[in-house]
Each structure stands twice: as structure tokens, then as C-alpha cells.
Coordinates of C-alpha atoms in Angstrom, one line a residue:
X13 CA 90.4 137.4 96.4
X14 CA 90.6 137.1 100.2
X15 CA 88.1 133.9 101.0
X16 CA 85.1 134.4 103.1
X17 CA 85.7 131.4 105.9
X18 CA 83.7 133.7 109.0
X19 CA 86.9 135.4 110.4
X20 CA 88.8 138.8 109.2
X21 CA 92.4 137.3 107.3
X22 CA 94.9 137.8 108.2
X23 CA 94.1 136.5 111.7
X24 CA 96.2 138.3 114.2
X25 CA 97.1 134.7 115.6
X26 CA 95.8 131.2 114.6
X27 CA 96.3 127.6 115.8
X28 CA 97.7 124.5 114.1
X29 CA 96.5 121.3 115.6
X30 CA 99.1 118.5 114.0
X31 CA 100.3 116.3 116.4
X32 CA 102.2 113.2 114.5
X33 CA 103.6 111.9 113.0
X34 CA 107.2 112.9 112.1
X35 CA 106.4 112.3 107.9
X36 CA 103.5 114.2 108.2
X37 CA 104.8 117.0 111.0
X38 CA 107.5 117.4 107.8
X39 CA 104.8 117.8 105.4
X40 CA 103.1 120.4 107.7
X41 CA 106.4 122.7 108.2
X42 CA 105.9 124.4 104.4
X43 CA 102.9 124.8 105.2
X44 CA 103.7 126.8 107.9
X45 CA 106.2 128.5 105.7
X46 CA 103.6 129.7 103.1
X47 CA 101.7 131.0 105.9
X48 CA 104.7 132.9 107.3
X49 CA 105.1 134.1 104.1
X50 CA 101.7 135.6 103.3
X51 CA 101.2 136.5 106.9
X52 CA 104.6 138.1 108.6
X53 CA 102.4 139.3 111.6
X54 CA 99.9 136.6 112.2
X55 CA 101.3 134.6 115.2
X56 CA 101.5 130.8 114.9
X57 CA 101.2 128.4 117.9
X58 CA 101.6 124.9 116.9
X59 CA 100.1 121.8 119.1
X60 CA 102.5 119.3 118.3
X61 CA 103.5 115.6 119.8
X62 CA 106.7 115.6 122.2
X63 CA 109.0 113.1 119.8
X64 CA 107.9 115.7 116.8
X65 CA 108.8 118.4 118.7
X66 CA 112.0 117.0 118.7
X67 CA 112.8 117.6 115.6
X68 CA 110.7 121.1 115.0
X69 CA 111.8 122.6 117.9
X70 CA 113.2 125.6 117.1
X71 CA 111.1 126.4 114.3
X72 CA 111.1 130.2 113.8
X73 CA 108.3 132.2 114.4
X74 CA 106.6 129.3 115.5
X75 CA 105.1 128.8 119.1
X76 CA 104.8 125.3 120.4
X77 CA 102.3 123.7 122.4
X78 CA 103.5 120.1 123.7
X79 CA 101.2 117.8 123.9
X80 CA 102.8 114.3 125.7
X81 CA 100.8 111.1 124.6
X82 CA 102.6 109.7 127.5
X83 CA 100.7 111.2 130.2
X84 CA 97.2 110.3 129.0
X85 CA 94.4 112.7 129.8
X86 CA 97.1 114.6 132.1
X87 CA 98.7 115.6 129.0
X88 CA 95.2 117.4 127.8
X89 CA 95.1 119.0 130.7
X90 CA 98.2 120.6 130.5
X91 CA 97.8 121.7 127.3
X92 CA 94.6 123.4 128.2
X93 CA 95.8 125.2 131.0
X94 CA 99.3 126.1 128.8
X95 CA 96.5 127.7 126.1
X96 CA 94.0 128.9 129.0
X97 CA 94.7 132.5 128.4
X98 CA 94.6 132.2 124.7
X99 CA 92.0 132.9 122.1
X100 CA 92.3 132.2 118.2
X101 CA 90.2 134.0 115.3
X102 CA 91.5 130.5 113.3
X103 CA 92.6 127.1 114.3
X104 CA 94.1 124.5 111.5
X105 CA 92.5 121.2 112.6
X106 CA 95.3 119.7 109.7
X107 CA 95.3 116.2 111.4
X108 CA 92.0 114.0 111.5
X109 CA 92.7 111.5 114.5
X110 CA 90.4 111.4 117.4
X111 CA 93.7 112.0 120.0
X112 CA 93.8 115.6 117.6
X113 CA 90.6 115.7 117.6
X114 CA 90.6 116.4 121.6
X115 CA 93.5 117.9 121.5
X116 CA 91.7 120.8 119.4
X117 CA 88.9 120.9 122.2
X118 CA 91.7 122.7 124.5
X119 CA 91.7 125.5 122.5
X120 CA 89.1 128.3 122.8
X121 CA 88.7 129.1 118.5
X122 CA 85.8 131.1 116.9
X123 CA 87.2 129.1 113.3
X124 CA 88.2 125.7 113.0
X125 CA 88.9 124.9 109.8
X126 CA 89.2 120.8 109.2
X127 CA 89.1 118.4 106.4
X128 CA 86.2 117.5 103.4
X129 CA 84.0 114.9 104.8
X130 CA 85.3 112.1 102.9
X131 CA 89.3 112.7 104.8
X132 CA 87.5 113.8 107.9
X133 CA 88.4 109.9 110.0
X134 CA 87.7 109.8 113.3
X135 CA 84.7 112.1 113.0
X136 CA 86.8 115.0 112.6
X137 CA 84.3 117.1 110.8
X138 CA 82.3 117.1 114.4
X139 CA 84.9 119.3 115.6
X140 CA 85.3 121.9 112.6
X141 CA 82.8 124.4 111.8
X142 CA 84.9 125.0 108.4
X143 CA 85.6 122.6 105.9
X144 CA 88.5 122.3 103.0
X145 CA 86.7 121.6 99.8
X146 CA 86.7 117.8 98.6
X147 CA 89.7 117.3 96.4
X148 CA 90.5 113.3 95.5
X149 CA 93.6 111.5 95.5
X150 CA 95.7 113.7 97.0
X151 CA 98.7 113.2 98.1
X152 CA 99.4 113.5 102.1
X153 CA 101.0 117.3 101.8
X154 CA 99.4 118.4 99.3
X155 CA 96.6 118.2 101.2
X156 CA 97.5 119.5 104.0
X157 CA 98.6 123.0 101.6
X158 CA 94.5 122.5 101.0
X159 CA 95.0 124.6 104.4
X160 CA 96.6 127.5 102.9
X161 CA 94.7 127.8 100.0
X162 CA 91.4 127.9 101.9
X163 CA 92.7 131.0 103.3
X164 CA 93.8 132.8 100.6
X165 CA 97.4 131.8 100.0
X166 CA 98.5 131.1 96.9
X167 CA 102.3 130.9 96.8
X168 CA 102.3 127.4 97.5
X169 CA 106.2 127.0 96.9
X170 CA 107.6 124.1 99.4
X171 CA 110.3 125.4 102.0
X172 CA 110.9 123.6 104.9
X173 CA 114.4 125.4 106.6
X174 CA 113.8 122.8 109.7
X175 CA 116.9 124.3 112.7
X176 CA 119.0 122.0 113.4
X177 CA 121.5 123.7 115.0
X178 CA 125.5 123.9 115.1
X179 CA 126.0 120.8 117.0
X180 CA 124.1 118.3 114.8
X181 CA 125.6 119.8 111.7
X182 CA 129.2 119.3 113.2
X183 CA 128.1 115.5 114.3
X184 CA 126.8 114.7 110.8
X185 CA 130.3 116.1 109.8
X186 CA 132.4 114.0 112.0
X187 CA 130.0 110.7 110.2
X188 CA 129.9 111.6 106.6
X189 CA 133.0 112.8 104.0
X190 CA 130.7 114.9 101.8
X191 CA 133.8 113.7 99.1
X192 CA 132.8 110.3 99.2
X193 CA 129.6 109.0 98.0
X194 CA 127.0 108.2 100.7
X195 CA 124.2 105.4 100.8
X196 CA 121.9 106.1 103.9
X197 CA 119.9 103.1 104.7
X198 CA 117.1 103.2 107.0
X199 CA 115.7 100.0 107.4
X200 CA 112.3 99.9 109.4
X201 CA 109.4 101.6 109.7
X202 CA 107.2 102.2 113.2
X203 CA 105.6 99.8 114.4
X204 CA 101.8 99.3 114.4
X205 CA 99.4 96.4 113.8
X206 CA 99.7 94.7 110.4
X207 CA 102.2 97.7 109.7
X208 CA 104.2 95.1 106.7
X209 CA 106.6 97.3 105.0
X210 CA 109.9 96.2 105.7
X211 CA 112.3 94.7 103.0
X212 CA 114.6 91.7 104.3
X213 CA 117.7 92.6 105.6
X214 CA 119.5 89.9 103.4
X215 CA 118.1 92.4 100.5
X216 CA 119.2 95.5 101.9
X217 CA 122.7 93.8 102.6
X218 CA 123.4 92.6 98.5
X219 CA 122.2 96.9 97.7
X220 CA 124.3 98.0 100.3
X221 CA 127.7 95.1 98.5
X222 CA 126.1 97.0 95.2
X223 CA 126.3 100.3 96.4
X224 CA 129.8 99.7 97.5
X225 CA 131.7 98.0 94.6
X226 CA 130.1 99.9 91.7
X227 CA 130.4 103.3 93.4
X228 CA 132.8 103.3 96.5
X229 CA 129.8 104.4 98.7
X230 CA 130.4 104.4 102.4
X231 CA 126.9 102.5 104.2
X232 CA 125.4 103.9 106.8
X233 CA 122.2 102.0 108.7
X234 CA 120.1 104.9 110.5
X235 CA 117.0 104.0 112.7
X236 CA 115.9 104.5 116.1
X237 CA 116.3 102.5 119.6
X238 CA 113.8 100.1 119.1
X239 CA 114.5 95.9 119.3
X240 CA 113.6 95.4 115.3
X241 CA 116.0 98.5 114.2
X242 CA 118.4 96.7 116.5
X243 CA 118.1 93.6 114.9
X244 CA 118.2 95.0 111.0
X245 CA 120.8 96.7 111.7
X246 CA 122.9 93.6 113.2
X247 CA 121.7 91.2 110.3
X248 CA 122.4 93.7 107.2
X249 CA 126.0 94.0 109.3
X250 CA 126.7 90.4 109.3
X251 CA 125.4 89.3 106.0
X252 CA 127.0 92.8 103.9
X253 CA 131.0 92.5 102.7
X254 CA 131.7 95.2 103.9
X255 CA 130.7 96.3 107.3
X256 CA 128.3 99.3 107.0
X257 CA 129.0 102.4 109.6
X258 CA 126.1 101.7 112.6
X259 CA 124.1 104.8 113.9
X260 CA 121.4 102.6 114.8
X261 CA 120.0 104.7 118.2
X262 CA 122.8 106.8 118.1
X263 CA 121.9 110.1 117.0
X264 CA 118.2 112.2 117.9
X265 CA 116.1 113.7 115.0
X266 CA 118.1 116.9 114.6
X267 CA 121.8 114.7 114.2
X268 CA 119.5 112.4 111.7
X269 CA 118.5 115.2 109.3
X270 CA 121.9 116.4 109.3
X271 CA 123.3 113.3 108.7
X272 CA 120.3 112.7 105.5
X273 CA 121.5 116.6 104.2
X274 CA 125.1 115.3 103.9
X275 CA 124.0 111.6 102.5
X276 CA 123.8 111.1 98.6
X277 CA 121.0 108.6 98.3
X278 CA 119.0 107.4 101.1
X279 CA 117.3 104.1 100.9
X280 CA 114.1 103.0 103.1
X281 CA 110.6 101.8 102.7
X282 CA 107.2 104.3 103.2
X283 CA 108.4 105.9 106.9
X284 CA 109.8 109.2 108.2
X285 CA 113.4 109.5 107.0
X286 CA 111.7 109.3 103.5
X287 CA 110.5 113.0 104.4
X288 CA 112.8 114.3 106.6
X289 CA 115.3 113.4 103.6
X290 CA 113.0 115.3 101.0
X291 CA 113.0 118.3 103.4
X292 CA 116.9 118.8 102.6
X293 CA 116.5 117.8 99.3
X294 CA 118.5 113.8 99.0
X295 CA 117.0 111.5 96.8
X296 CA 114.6 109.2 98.1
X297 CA 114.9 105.4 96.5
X298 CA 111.5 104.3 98.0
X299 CA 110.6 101.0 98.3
X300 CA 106.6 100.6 98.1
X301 CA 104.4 97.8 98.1
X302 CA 101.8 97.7 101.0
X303 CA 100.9 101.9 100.2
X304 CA 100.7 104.1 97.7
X305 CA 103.5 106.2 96.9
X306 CA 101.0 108.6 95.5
X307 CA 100.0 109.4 98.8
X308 CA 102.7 109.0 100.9
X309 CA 105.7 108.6 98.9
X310 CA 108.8 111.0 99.0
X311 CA 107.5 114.1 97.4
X312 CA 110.3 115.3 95.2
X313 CA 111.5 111.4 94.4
X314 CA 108.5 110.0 93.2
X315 CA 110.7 108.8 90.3
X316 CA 112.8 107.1 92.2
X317 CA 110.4 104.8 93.8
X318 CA 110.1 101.2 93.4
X319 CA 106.6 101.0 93.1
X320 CA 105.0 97.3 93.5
X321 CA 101.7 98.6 95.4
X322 CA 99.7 98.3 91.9
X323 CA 100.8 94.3 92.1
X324 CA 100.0 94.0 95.8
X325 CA 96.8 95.1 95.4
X326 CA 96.0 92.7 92.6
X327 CA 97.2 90.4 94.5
X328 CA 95.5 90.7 98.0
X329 CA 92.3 92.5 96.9
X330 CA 91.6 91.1 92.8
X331 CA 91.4 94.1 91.3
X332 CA 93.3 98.1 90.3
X333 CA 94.3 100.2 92.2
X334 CA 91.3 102.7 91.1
X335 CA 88.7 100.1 92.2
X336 CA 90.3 101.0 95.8
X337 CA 90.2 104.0 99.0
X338 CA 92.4 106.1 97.9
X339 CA 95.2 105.4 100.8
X340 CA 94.1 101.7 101.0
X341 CA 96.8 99.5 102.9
X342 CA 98.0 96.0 101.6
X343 CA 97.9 93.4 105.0
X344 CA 99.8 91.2 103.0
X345 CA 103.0 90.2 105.0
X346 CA 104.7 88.6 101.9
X347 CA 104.0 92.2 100.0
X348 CA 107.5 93.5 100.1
X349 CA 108.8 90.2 98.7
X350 CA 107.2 91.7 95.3
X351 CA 110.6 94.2 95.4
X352 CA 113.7 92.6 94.3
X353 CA 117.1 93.7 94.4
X354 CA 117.2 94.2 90.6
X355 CA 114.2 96.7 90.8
X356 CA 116.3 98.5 93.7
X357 CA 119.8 98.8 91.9
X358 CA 118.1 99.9 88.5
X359 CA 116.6 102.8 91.0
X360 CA 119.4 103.3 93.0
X361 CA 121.6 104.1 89.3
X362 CA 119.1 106.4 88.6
X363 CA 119.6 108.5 91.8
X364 CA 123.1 108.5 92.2
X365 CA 123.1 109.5 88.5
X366 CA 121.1 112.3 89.4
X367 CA 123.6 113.1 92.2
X368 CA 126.3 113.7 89.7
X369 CA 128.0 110.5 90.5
X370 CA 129.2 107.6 88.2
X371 CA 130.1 104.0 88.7
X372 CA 134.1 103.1 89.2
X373 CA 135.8 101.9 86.1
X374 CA 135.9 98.1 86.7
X375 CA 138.8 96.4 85.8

């Protein structure tokens, strides 16, 4: 049954306002895919953030609008006079932020179809005229499909197909022997304010000795140009036996995926690769403590998280996880200290088990 949301589906066209960040751009992409799907001849424009377009560019039968955080309100403006000829029967307003928020109000729309009131931040629902229905504890992608299914889709299937292009497959050749095992580790996450989910780099080194003598893994440390991915990636060198293979700010987002679809196992805390790894299918060993992996853990390795949010919690706030919002942070700066080494190598078994690949006989 075709949904009555105020506009005739299929649209001929609709919008998708979903500017950031690269996780959550990844969840978006099978949603665009299930879209494509039901809708061959609708045409999709997609206002997007300039780093995630990055990585999405490309994206077939996708038309991007740019929207560069770095100019300030010049960047509005140039979105609205890039869409100034356009009108949509339907806009997606699929990310509740207020910068998305004005972002949307460039775009002429008779529908704009946002979140439920309670995942509306930033006084999103102000801006919709449609609403998703309320649907609790979700986690981040599946409620973004919430999109889909409140226009009528119902094959839901995720399929992400993100382009990356000749060049970054053959770069991610040149760095990883698909005949050797592979442990991808990617350290950090971004930065923001009270933003404590990295592990020690002392930890990630003794995983990354693990990794090495029980399976003959080659190490690779992946992470962007950024002073603290720098510095991770010097201290798990010099404290590891083996010096790992350093792509710290040497490859872009397209060379990264490539490099994760080739990996066997990648290893890193609540952050982007987690989903940019899930979107070419590699295990995720996730290391969780200050969010729930419920939410925002890596969606096809939820079983290979190391979960110690449920004892942060207890810790910082006195009580379950249920007494809390559902996506409630842990400020705690000691948090990831809950996740020892132990708890990452009985993981990290599990997913190169799942790989097909055994430990060495040890003599």
C-alpha cells in the first residue's frame, strides 16, 4: 500500500539532506540503494558535506549538492543558488543538526519528511512538515531506512556498492597481499569535546605482537592527517615487535575503503572506518565503552564487539543502561581502560575464525 505522506510516489525527483558524517553518510548510501531500487526513474540529488563527498563521489544515479562547512554562510549561499532552479515533490531531512537543518532551508520542497519528535535534536521537526513514526532504540541506520519505509519501500536489503575507482583498487593492491592475513588498525576517532573513545596505543601495540605471532598477520595503522593519528601511529610503532606498515595520512577515503575490502579484520573504537569497513563486508572487532554499540556499532559485527558500555555506565551514571537516553555518551576519560587486551584477542579469534583463518602451529 503506497503511503499517503501529501505528495504522489514515486516523486519524479526528491532531495536527501545528510551532510556528515562519514559513519552516518555510509549508513545513508543503502538507503539510497533501496530507493533506487523501488524507484529507477525518481531522480536523487544528495546535499552532502565536502570530506563525505569524498568518499561518495561518484555514486551512480546520484546527484550531489556540496555543501562546504568551511565557508560559513557563503557555503549556504552557494548551495541555494546551485538548487535555485530546482523544485522537489519530497526532501529526506535524514540528518537532525541545526547546520542540516539550514541547509534544508535552500531547497524549495512541497514534502519534507524529518524525524519522530523524540530524534528530532536541534529542533528539527520545525523544519519538516512530515514526520517518521516514533520507533525506540534504534540503531543509527536503521533508522535512517525509517525513510524508506515511510514511503512505501519495503525491500529494505542493505547494498552499499560505494565507487572507488581503478586507481584506489590498484593502490590497496600495491599495500595488502590478499594471501597473507591482514589486521587493519585504526586507532582514533574525530575529535570533539569530551569525545573519550580511544584505547592506549601500548594496547593496540601487544594486539597488533598478538596478531602477528599467532597468525602471521601483516599490521597496518590507517587514520587521517591529524596531530593525535600522528602520534598513535608513532607510539604503537615504537612500542610493537614488529614494525606495523604506516598509512597514517597517506591515502584519501576512496584508497581507505579499498585498502579495508582487502584487509581481514579491522580493529578500531566507535568511528568511521568501523562503517566504511562494514560497507565491503570485513569484520569489525569494535572496541566500545563510552557508546552503545547498539546504536552505533558496526552493523554486520555486532558480535564482534567488545562491549564495556553496560559497565561505564554503571560506573559514571549508578545505574543500567535502560534507566538511560537511548544514545547516551559516557564523559568518563578512564572509560576505555574498562577494555583489556584479553577481551580484544578472545574477539579478534573469533573474527579471524570467521575469515577462514587459523592460528600457526606453534612449536
Amino acid at each position: 500500500m503506497v503511503p499517503d505522506i501529501g505528495v504522489s510516489l514515486p516523486p519524479r525527483e526528491l532531495c536527501i539532506v545528510r551532510l556528515s558524517a562519514i559513519g552516518d553518510t555510509c549508513h545513508t548510501v543503502p538507503v539510497v540503494r533501496a530507493l533506487q531500487r523501488a524507484w529507477p526513474q525518481t531522480r536523487i540529488t544528495w546535499i552532502i558535506g565536502a570530506t563525505e563527498h569524498r568518499l561518495l563521489e561518484g555514486l551512480e544515479g546520484v546527484e550531489f549538492a556540496v555543501l562546504d562547512k568551511s565557508r560559513g554562510f557563503a557555503g549556504y549561499l552557494q548551495l541555494r543558488r546551485c538548487l535555485r532552479h530546482r523544485h522537489f515533490p519530497l526532501l529526506l531531512h535524514m540528518h537532525a543538526s541545526m547546520r542540516a537543518n539550514l541547509a534544508s532551508r535552500m531547497v524549495r520542497a512541497d514534502i519534507r519528511l524529518g524525524f519522530d519528535r523524540a530524534r528530532a535534536r536541534d529542533n528539527q521537526w520545525y523544519f519538516c512538515n512530515r514526520h517518521i513514526p516514533e520507533r525506540a532504540q534504534q540503531h543509527v541506520m536503521d533508522g535512517l531506512f525509517e525513510f524508506a519505509e515511510a514511503v512505501g519501500i519495503e525491500d529494505l536489503e542493505p547494498h552499499w556498492d560505494i565507487p572507488l575507482g581503478e586507481a584506489a583498487h590498484a593502490r590497496a593492491a600495491e599495500l595488502i597481499d590478499s594471501d597473507q592475513p591482514t589486521l587493519v588498525i585504526s586507532p582514533c576517532t574525530g575529535q570533539r569535546f569530551r569525545n573519550y573513545r580511544n584505547w592506549s596505543a601500548e594496547r593496540y601495540a601487544q594486539v597488533a605482537d598478538y596478531a602477528q605471532r599467532s597468525y602471521g598477520a601483516r599490521i597496518v595503522i590507517t587514520g587521517g592527517n591529524t596531530a593525535i593519528e600522528r602520534q598513535y601511529a608513532d607510539d604503537i610503532t615504537a612500542l610493537a615487535a614488529s614494525p606495523p606498515l604506516d598509512l597514517v595520512g597517506q591515502t584519501s577515503l576512496k584508497e581507505l575503503v579499498a585498502v579495508l575490502a582487502r584487509a581481514s579484520v579491522l580493529l578500531c573504537p566507535d568511528s568511521g572506518p568501523a562503517h566504511m569497513a562494514a560497507a565491503v563486508g570485513t569484520p569489525v572487532v569494535g572496541l566500545y565503552a563510552t557508546s552503545n554499540r547498539h546504536r552505533t556499532g558496526p552493523y554486520f559485527s555486532q558480535h564482534l564487539v567488545v562491549d564495556k558500555y553496560p559497565e561505564a555506565v554503571a560506573a559514571e551514571f549508578g545505574t543500567s543502561t535502560d534507566a538511560l537516553r537511548w544514545g547516551q555518551r559516557v564523559r568518563d576519560p578512564q572509560a576505555m581502560s574498562l577494555i583489556t587486551v584479553a577481551d580484544v584477542i578472545e574477539q579478534l579469534d573469533l573474527a579471524f575464525a570467521q575469515r577462514g583463518i587459523h592460528a600457526l602451529q606453534q612449536s
